[in-house]
PDB file of C-alpha atoms in Angstrom:
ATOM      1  CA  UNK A   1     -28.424  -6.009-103.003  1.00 80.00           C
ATOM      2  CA  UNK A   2     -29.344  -4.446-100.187  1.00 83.00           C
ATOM      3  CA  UNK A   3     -31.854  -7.299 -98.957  1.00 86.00           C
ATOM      4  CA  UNK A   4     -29.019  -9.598 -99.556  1.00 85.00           C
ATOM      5  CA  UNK A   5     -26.535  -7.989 -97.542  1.00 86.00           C
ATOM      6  CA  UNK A   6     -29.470  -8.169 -94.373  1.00 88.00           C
ATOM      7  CA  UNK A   7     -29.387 -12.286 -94.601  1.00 88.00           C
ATOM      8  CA  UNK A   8     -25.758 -13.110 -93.646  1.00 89.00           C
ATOM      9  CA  UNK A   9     -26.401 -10.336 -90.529  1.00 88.00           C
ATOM     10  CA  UNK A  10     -22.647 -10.183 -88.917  1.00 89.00           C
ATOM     11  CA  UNK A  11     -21.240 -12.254 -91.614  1.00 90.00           C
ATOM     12  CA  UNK A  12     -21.825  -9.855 -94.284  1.00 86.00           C
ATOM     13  CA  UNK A  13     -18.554  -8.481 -93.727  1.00 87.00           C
ATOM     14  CA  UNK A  14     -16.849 -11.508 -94.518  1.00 88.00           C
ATOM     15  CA  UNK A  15     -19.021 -11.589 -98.257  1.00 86.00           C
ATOM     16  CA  UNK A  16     -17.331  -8.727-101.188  1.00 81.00           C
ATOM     17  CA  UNK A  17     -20.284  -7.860-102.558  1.00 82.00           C
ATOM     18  CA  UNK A  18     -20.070  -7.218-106.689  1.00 82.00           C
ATOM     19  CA  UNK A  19     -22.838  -5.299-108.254  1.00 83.00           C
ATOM     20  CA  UNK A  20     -21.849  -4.893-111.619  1.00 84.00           C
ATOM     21  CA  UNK A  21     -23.353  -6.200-115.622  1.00 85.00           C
ATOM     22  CA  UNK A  22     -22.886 -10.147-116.047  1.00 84.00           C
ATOM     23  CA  UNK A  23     -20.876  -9.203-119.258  1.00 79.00           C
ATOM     24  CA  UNK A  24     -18.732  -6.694-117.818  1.00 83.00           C
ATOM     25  CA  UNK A  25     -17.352  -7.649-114.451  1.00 86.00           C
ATOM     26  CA  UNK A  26     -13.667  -9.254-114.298  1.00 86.00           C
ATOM     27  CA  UNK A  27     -13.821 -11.555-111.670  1.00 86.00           C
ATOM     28  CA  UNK A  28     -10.302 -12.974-110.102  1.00 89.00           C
ATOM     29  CA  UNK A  29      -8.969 -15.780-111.466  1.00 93.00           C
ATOM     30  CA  UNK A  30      -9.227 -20.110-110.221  1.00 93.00           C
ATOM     31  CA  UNK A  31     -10.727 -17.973-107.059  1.00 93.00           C
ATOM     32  CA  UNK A  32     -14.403 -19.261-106.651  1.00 94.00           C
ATOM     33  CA  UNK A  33     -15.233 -22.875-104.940  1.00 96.00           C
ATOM     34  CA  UNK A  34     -18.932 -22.266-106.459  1.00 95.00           C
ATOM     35  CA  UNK A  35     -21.206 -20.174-108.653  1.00 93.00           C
ATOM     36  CA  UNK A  36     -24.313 -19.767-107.733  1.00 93.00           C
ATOM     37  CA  UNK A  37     -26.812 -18.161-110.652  1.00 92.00           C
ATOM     38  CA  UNK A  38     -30.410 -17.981-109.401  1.00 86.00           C
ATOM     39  CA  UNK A  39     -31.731 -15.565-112.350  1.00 83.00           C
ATOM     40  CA  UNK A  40     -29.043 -14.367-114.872  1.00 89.00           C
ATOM     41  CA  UNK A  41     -28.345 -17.020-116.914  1.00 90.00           C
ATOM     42  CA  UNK A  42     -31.552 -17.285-118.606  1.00 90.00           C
ATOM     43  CA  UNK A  43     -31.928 -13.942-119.765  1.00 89.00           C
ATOM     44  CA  UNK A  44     -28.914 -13.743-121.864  1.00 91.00           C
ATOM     45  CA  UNK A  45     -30.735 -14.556-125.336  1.00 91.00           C
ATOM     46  CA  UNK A  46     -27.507 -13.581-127.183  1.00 93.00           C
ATOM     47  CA  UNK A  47     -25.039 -16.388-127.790  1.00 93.00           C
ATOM     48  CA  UNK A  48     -22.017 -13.548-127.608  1.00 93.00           C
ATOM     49  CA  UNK A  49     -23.871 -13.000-124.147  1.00 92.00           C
ATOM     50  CA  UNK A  50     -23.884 -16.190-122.840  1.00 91.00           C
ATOM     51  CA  UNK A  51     -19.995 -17.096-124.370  1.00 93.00           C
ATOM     52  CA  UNK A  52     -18.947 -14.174-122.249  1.00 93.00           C
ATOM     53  CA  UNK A  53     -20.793 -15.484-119.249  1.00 93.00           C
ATOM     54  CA  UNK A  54     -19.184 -18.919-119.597  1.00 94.00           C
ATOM     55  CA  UNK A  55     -15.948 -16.979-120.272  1.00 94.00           C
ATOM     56  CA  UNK A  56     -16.380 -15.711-116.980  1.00 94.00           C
ATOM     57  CA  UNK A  57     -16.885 -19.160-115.152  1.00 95.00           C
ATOM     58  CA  UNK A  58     -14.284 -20.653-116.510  1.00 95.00           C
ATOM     59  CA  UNK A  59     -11.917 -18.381-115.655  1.00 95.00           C
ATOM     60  CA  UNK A  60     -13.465 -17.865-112.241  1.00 94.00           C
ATOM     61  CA  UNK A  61     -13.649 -21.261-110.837  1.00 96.00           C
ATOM     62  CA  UNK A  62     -11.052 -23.717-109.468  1.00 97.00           C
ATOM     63  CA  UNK A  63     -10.871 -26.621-110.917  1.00 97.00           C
ATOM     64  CA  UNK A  64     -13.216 -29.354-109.463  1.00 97.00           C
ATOM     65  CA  UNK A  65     -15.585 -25.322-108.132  1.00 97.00           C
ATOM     66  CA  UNK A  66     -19.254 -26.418-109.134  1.00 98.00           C
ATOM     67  CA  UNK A  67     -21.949 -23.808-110.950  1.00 96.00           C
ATOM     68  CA  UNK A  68     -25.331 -24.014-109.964  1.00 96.00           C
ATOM     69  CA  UNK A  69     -27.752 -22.349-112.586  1.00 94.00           C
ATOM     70  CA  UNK A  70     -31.717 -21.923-112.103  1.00 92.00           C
ATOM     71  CA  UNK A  71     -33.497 -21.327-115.465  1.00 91.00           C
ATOM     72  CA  UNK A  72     -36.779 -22.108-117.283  1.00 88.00           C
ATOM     73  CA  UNK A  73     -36.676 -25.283-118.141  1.00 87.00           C
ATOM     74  CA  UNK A  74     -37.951 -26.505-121.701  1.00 86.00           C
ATOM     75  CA  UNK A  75     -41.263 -25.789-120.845  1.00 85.00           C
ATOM     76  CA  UNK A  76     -41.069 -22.679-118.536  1.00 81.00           C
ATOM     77  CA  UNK A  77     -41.857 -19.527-119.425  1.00 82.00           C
ATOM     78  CA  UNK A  78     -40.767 -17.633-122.390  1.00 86.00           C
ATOM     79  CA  UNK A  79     -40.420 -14.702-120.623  1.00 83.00           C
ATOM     80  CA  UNK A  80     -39.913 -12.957-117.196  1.00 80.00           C
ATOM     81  CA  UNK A  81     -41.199  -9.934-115.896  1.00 82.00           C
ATOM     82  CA  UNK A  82     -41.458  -8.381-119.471  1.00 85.00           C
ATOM     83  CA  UNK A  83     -38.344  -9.633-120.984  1.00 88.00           C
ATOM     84  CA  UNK A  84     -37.471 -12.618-123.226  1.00 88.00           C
ATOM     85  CA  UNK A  85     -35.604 -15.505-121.895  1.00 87.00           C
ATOM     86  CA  UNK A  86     -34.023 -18.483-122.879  1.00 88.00           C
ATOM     87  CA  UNK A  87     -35.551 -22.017-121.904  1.00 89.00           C
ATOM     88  CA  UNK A  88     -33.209 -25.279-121.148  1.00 89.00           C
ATOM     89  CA  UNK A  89     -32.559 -28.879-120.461  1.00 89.00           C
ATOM     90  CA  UNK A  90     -30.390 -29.760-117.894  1.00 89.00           C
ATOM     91  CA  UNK A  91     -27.971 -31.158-120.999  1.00 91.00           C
ATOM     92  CA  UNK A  92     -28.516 -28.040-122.910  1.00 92.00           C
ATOM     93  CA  UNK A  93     -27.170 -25.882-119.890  1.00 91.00           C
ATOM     94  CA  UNK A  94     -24.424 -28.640-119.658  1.00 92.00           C
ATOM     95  CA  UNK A  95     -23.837 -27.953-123.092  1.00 93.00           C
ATOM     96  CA  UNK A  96     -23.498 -23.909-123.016  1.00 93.00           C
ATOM     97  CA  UNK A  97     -20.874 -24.508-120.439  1.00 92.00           C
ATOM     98  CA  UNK A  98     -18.891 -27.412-122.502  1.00 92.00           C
ATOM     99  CA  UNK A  99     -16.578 -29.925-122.493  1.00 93.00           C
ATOM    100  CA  UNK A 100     -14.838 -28.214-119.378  1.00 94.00           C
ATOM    101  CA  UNK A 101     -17.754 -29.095-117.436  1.00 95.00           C
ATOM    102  CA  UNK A 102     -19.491 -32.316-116.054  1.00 94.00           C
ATOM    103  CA  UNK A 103     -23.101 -32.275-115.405  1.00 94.00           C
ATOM    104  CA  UNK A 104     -23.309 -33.552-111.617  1.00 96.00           C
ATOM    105  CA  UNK A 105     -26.562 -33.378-111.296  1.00 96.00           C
ATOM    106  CA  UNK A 106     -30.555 -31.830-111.805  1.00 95.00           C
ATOM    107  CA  UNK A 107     -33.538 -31.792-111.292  1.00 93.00           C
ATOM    108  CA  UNK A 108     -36.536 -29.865-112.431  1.00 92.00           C
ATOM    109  CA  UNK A 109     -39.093 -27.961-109.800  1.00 91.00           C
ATOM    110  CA  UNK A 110     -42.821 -26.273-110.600  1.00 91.00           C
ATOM    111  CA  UNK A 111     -42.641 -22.842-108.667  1.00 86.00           C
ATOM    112  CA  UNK A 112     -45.974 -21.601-107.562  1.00 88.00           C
ATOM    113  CA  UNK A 113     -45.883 -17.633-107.856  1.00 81.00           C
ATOM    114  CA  UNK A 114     -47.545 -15.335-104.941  1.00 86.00           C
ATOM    115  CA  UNK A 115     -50.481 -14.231-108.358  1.00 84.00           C
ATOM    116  CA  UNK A 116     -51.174 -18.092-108.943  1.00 85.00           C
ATOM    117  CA  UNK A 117     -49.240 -18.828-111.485  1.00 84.00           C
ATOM    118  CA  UNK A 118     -46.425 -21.965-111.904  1.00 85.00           C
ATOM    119  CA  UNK A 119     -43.376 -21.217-113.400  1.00 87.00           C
ATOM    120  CA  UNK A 120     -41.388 -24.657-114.677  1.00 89.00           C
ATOM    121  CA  UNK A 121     -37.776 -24.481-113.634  1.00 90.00           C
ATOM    122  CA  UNK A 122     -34.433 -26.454-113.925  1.00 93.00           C
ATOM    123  CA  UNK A 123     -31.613 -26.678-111.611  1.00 94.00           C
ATOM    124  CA  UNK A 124     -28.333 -28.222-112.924  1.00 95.00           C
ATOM    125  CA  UNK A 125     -25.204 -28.380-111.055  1.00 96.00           C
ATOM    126  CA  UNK A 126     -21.800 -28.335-113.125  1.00 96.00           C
ATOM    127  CA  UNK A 127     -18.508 -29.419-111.836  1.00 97.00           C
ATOM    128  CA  UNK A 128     -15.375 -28.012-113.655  1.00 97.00           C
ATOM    129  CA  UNK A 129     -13.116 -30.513-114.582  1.00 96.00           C
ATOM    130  CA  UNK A 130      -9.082 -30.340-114.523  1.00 88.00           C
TER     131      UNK A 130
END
């Protein structure tokens, strides 16, 4: 958190900052414009997990907000920095997030690590519909 409090410099201020569990925060309600989910998504392996988490966007974003989630895609890894995660399409994440949502758009990205390694990622964008 604390690195990501350093890139905004003066704006930080403007920026609440949440640290809290993915299943256990309570955002406000219709507040958010856009959800931005670099590396949570894919490590909720439980369905109850990731129902909660979709919960929790719903609720969160105005209608016509967008999500943005990075995950493995179908062939990514099967597991980051020791733990198991779950690997997608850019319908399947679509999917997760339902008929509320319209898949606006993705695209999938080979990320070469600092050790030499790639790791196989997809971006999807979501827009929640009214």
């Amino acid at each position: 958190m604390e690195k990501s409090r350093e890139r905004p410099g003066s704006r930080a201020a403007q920026v609440k900052w949440i640290e809290a569990g993915i299943t256990e925060v309570s955002p406000p309600e219709n507040h958010y414009d856009i959800w931005h989910d670099r590396a949570v998504f894919r490590f909720l392996t439980a369905p109850k997990d990731r129902r909660k988490y979709v919960e929790l966007v719903l609720r969160s974003l105005k209608i016509g907000g967008h999500i943005v989630v990075a995950s493995f895609g179908e062939n990514g890894s099967q597991k980051c920095s020791g733990s198991d995660v779950t690997r997608y399409r850019p319908e399947a994440i679509r999917d997760e997030f339902g008929d509320e949502f319209n898949l606006v758009k993705s695209f999938h990205e080979t990320h070469k690590m600092p050790f030499g390694t790639n790791q196989k990622f997809v971006y999807c964008c979501c827009r929640k519909l009214g």
